[in-house]
Short mmCIF file of C-alpha atoms and ligand atoms in Angstrom, two decimals:
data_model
loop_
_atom_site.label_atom_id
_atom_site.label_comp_id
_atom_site.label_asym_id
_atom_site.label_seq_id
_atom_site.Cartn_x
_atom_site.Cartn_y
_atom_site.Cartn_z
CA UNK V 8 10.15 -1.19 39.84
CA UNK V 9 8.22 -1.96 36.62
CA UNK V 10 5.71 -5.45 36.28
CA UNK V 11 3.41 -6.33 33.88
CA UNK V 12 0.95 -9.11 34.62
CA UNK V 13 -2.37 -10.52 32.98
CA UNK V 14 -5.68 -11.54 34.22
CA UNK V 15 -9.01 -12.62 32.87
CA UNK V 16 -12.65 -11.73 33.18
CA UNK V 17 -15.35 -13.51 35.27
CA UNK V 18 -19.06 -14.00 35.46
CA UNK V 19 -20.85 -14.80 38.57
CA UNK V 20 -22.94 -17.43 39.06
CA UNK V 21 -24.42 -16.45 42.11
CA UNK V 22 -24.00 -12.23 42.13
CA UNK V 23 -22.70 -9.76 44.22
CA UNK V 24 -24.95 -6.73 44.80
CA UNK V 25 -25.16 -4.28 47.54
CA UNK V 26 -22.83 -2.93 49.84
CA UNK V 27 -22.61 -2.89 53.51
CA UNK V 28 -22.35 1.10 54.69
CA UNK V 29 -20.23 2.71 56.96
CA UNK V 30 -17.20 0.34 57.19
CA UNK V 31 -13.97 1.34 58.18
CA UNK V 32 -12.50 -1.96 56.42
CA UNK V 33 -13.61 -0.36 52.87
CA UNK V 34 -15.77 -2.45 50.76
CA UNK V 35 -18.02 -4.97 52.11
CA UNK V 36 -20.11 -7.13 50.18
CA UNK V 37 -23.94 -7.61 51.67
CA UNK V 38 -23.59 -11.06 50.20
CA UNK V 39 -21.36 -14.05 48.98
CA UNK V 40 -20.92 -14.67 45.08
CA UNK V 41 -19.47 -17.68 43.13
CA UNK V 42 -18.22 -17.21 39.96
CA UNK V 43 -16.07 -18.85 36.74
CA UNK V 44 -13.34 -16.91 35.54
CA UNK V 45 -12.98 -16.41 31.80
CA UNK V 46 -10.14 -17.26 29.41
CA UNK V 47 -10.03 -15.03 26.32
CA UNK V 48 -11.33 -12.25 28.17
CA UNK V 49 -8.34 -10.66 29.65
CA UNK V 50 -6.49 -7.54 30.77
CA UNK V 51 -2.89 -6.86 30.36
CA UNK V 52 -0.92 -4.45 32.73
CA UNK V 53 2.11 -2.64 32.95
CA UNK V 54 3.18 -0.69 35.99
CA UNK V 55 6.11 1.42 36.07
CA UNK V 56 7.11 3.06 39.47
CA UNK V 57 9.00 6.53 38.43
CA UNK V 58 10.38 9.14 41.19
CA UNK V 59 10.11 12.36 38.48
CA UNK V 60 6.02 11.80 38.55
CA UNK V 61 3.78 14.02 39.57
CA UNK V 62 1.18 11.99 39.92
CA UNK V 63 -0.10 8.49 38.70
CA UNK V 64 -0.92 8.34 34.79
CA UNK V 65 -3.02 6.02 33.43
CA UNK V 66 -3.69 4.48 29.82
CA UNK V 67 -6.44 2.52 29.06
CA UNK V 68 -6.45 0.35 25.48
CA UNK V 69 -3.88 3.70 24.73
CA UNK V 70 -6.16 6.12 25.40
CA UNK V 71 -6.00 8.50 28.44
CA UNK V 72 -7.87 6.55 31.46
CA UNK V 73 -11.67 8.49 31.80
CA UNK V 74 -12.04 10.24 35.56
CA UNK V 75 -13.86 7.38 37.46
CA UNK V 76 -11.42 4.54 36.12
CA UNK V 77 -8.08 6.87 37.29
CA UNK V 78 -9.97 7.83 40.89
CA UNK V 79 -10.48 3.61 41.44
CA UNK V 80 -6.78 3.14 39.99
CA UNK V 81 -5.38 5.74 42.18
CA UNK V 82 -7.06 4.11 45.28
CA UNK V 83 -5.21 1.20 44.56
CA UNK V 84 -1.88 2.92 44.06
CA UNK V 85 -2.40 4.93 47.06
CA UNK V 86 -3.02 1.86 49.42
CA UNK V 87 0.19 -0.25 47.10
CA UNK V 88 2.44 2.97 48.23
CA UNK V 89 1.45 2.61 51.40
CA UNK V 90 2.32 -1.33 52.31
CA UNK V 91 5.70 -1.00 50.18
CA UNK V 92 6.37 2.70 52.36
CA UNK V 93 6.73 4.22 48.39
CA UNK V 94 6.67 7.82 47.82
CA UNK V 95 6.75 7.46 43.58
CA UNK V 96 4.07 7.75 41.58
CA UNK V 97 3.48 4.94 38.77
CA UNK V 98 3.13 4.96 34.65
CA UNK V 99 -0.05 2.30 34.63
CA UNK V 100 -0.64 0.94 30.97
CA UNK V 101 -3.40 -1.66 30.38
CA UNK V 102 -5.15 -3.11 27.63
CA UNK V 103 -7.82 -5.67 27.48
CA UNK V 104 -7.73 -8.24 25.01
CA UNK V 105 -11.18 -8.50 23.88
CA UNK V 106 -12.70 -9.78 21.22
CA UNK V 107 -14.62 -7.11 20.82
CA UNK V 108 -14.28 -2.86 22.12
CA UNK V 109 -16.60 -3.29 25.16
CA UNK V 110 -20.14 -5.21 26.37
CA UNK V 111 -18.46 -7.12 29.26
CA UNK V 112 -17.05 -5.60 32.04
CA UNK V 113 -13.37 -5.17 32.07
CA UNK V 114 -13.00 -4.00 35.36
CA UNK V 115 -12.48 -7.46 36.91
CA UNK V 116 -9.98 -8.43 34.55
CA UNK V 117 -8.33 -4.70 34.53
CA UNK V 118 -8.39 -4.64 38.58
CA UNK V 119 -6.92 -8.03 38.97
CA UNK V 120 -4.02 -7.67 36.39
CA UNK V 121 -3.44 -4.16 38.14
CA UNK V 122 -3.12 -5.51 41.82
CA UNK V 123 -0.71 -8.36 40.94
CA UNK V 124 1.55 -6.11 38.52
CA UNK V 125 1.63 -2.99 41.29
CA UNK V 126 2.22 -5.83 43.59
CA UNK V 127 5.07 -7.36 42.10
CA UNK V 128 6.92 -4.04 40.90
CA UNK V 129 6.65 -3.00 44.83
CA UNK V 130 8.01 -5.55 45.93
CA UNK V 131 5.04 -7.15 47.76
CA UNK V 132 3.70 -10.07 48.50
CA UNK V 133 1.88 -11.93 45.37
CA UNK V 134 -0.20 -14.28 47.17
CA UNK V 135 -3.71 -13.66 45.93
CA UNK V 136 -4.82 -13.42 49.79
CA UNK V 137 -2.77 -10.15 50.21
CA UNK V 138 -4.27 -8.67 47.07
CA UNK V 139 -7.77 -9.29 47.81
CA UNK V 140 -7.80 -6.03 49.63
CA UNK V 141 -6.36 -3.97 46.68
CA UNK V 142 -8.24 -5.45 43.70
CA UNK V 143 -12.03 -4.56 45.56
CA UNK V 144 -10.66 -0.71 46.14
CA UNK V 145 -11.09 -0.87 42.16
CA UNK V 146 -13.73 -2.97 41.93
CA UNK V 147 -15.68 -5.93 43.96
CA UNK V 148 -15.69 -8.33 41.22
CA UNK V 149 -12.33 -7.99 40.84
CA UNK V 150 -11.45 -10.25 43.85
CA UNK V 151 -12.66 -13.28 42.22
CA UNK V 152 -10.43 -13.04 38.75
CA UNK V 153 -7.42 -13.38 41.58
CA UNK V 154 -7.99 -17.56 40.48
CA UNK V 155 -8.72 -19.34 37.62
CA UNK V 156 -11.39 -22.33 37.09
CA UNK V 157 -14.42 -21.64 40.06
CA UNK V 158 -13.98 -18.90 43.19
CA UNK V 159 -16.23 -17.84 45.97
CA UNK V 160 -15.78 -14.37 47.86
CA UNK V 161 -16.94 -14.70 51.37
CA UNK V 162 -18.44 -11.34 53.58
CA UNK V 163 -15.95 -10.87 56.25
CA UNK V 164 -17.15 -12.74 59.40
CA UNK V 165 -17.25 -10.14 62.35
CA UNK V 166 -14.37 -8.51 63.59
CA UNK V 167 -11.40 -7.56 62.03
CA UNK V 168 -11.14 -9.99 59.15
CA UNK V 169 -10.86 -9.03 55.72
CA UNK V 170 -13.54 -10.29 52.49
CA UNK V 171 -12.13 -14.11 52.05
CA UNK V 172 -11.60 -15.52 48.60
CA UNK V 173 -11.02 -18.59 47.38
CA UNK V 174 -10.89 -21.16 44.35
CA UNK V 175 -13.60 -23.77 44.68
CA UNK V 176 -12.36 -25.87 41.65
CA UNK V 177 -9.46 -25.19 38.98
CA UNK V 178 -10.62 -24.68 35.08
CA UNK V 179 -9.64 -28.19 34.67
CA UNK V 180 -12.31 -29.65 36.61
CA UNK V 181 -15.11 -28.76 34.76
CA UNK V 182 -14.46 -27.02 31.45
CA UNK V 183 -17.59 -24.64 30.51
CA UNK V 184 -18.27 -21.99 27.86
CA UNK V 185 -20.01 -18.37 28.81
CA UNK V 186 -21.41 -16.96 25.25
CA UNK V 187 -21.99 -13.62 25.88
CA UNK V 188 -24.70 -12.16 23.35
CA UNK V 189 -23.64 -8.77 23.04
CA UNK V 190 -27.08 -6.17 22.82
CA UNK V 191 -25.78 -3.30 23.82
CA UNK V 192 -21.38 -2.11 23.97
CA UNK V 193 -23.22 1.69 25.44
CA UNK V 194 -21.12 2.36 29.37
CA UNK V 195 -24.51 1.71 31.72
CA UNK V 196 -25.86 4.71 32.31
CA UNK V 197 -26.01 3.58 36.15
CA UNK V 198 -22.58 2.39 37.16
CA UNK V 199 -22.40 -0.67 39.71
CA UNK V 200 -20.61 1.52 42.50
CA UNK V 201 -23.96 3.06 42.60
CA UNK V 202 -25.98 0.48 41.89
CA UNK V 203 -24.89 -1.19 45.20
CA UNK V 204 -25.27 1.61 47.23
CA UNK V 205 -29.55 1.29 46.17
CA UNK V 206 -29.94 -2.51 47.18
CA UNK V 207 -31.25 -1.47 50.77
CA UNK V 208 -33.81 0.22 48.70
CA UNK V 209 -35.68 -2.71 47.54
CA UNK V 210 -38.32 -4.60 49.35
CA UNK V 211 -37.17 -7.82 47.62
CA UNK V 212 -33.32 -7.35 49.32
CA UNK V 213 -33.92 -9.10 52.61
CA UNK V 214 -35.66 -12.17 50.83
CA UNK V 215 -32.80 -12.65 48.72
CA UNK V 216 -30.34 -12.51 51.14
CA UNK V 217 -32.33 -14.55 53.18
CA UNK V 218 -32.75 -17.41 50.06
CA UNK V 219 -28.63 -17.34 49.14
CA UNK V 220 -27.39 -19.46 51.72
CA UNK V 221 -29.02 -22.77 50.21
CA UNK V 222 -28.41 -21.40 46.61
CA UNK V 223 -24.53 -20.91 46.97
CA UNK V 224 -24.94 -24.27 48.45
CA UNK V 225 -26.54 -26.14 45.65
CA UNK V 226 -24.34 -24.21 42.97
CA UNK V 227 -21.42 -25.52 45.04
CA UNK V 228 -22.77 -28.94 44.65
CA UNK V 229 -23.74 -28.47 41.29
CA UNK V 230 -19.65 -27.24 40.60
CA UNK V 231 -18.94 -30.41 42.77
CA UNK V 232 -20.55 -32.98 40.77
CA UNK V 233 -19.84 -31.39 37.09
CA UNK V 234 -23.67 -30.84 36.95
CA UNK V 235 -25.21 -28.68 34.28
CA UNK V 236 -28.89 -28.57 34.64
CA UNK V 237 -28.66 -28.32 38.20
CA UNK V 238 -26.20 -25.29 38.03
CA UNK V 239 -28.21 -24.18 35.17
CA UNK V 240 -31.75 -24.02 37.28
CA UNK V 241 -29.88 -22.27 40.04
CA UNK V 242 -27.99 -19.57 37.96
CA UNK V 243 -30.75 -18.23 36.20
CA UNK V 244 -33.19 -18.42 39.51
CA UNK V 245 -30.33 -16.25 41.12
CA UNK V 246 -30.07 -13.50 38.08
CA UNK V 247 -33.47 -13.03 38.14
CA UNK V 248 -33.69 -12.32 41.82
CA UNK V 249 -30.70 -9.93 41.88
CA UNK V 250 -32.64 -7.93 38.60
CA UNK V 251 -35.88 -7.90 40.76
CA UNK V 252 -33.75 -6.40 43.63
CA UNK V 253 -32.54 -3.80 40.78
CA UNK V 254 -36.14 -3.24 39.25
CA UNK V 255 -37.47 -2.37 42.92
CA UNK V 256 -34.59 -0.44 43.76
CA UNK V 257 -35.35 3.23 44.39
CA UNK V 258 -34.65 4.89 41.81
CA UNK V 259 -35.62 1.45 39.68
CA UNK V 260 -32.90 0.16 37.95
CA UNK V 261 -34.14 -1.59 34.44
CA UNK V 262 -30.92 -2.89 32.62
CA UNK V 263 -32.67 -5.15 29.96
CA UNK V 264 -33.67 -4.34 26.71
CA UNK V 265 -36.29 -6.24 24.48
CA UNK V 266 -33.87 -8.37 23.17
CA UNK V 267 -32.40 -9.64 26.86
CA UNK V 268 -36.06 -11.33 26.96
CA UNK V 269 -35.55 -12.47 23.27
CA UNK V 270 -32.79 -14.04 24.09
CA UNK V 271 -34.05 -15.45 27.52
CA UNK V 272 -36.55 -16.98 25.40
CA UNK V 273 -34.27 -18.53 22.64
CA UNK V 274 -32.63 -19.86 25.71
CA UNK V 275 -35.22 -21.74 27.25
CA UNK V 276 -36.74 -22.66 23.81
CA UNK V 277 -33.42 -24.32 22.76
CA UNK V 278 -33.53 -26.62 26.35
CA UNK V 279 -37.27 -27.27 26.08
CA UNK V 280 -37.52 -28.00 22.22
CA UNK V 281 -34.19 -29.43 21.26
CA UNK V 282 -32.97 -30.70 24.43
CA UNK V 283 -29.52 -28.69 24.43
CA UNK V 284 -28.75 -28.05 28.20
CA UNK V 285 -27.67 -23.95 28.04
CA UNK V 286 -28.78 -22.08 30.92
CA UNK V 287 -28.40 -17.96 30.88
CA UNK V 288 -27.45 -14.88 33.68
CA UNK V 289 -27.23 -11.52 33.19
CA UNK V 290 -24.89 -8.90 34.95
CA UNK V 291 -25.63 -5.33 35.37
CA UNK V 292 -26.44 -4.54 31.80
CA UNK V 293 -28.38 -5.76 28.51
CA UNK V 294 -26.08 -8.34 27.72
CA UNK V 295 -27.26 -12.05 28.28
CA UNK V 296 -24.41 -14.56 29.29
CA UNK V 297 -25.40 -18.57 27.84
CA UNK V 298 -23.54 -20.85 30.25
CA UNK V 299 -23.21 -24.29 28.09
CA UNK V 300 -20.99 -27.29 27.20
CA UNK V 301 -18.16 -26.85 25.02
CA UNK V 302 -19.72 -29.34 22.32
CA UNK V 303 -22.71 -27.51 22.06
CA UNK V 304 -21.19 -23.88 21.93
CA UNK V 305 -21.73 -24.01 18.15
CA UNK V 306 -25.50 -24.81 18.06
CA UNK V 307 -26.03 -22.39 21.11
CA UNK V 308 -24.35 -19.75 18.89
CA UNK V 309 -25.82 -19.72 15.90
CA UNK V 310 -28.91 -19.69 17.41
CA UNK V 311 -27.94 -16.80 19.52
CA UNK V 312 -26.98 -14.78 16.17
CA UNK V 313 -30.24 -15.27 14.76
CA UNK V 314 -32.15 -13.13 17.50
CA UNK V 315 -32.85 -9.47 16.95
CA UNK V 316 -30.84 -7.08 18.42
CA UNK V 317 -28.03 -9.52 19.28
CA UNK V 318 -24.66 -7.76 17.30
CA UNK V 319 -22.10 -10.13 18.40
CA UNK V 320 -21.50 -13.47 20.63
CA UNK V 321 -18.20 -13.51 22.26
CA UNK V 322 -17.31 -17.23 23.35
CA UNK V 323 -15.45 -17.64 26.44
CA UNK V 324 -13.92 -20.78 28.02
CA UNK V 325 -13.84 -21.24 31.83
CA UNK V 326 -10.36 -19.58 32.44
CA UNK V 327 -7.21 -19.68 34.19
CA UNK V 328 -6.08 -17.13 37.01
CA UNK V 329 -3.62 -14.16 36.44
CA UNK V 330 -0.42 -14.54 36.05
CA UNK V 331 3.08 -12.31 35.39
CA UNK V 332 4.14 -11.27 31.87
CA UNK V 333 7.40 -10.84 30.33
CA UNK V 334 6.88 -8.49 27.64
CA UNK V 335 5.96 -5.04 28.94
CA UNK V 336 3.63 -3.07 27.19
CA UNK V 337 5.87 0.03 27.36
C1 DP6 Q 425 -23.94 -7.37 38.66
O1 DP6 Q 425 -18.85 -3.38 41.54
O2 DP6 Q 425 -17.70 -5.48 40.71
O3 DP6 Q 425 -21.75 -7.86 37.84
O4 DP6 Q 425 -16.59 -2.77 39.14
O5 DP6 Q 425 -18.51 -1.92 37.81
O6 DP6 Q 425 -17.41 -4.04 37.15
P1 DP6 Q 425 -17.76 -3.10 38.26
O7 DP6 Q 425 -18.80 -3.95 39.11
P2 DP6 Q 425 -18.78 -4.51 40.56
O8 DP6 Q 425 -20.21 -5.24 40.60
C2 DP6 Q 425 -20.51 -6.36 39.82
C3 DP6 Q 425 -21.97 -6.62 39.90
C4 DP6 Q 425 -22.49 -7.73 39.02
C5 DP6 Q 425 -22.55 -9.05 39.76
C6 DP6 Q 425 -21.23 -9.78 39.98
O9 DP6 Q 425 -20.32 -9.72 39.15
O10 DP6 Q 425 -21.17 -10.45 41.02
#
């Protein structure tokens, strides 16, 4: 009754935002993603199931879990009790192996790790299909860290069938490096969850969901054919759109900071001027993400250092999915 499993981070290439309403199948993304999972950045999780519990208690990085991360852990629990017919509550320990306290989300990697561990110390089933369901009651993203290398989530079709997820292309196929210039490690003062709920909001959603077909499409090729300036044109087109959705959401959401344009600029700047192919996308924060080549991860990064406001670039190799750990944390 106890499992400890790891998982790593991802960043989406073409993003997930907004929310259908009103489903009685739980979470339902307005839109299909792609993404590459991340090496380095990873979660480790221990679940214990214990019978004397009064409830589930959670640790995150050994510290007592904050409200919303418990309420999105005990979802999960609640719905892993209720496949496995348990009536225990669980000790949940998790820390993410960052290089750094915080600035990329650790809710993909922390969801992911959680599902398979809970799965495996109930007794359930470990195929990633089966845990789709339980990583997005945590958190959407989450779904895609359930494989390694290149992974697109699918919107249910209609009836009954659950969000589909699946690997595109294994980290072997195309090796890749996210730099993450860390701006900001401040919690965003408007969390996703809500974020996707003010999508509908914008004027700009229907045009985006109307352009994504033929832009999953061409970053699928681009994934296909190992093709960086082609992924690179497509990736950035895409983060822009979903931050114009954000910026003419009511209320506006306005994630960047000056130096998320500073570093847009060193971006382009090092393409047009020096020729190095690096190509950025930004989540729901300040932070910019440079997508690039391993060989040219060095140049990229000191560049990257040299722009105001940037504190820190984290480098992070496509990664590999989760998997089950031997040591426990407790
Ligand atoms: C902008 O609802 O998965 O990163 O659970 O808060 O980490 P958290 O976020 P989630 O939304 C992610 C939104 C996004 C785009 C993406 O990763 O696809």
């Amino acid at each position: 009754m106890k499992a400890t499993a790891n998982a790593g981070s991802n960043i989406a290439f073409v993003k997930y935002w907004g929310v259908r309403r009103g489903e009685r199948r739980g979470l339902v993304p307005l839109n299909p993603s792609v993404s590459m999972t991340l090496e380095k950045a990873r979660t480790t999780t221990t679940v214990e199931f214990l019978p004397g519990l009064k409830q589930d208690v959670c640790k995150i990085n050994n510290r007592p879990a904050p409200p919303d991360a418990v309420a999105r852990v005990h979802r999960v629990m609640s719905r892993v009790r209720r496949l496995a017919r348990l009536k225990a509550f669980a000790r949940i320990e998790s820390v993410n192996h960052f290089p750094t306290s915080a600035g990329i989300a650790s809710s993909a990697s922390g969801f992911a790790a959680l599902a398979l561990a809970a799965a495996r110390a109930a007794g359930l089933t470990e195929d990633p299909k089966h845990l789709v369901p339980l990583t997005i009651l945590g958190s959407g993203s989450a779904c895609r860290s359930l494989y390694g290398g290149y992974v697109l989530w699918s919107p249910p079709g209609k009836g009954r069938a659950p969000s589909r997820v699946r690997q595109l292309a294994p980290e072997g196929h195309w090796p890749l490096v996210d730099l993450v210039a860390i701006l900001s490690r401040e919690q965003k003062r408007v969390p996703s969850e809500q974020g996707h709920l003010l999508a509908r909001t914008s004027p700009l959603l229907e045009g985006r969901l109307q352009s994504l077909g033929k832009i999953v499409s061409k970053i699928r090729k681009a994934i296909r054919e190992r093709d960086l300036s082609a992924l690179g044109e497509w990736i950035e087109a895409d983060a822009l759109c979903m931050h114009a959705v954000m910026m003419t959401s009511r209320p506006s959401l306005l994630y960047w900071k000056p130096a998320t344009l500073a570093v847009i600029e060193a971006v382009r700047d090092l393409r047009d001027r020096k020729g190095i192919p690096c190509y950025f996308t930004i989540d729901a924060g300040p932070n910019v993400h440079v997508i690039t080549l391993p060989d040219q991860a060095a140049a990229v990064t000191r560049v990257l250092k040299r722009v105001e406001g940037v504190e820190e670039v984290l480098h992070c190799p496509t990664g590999r999915g989760p998997s089950i750990d031997e040591e426990p944390l407790f």
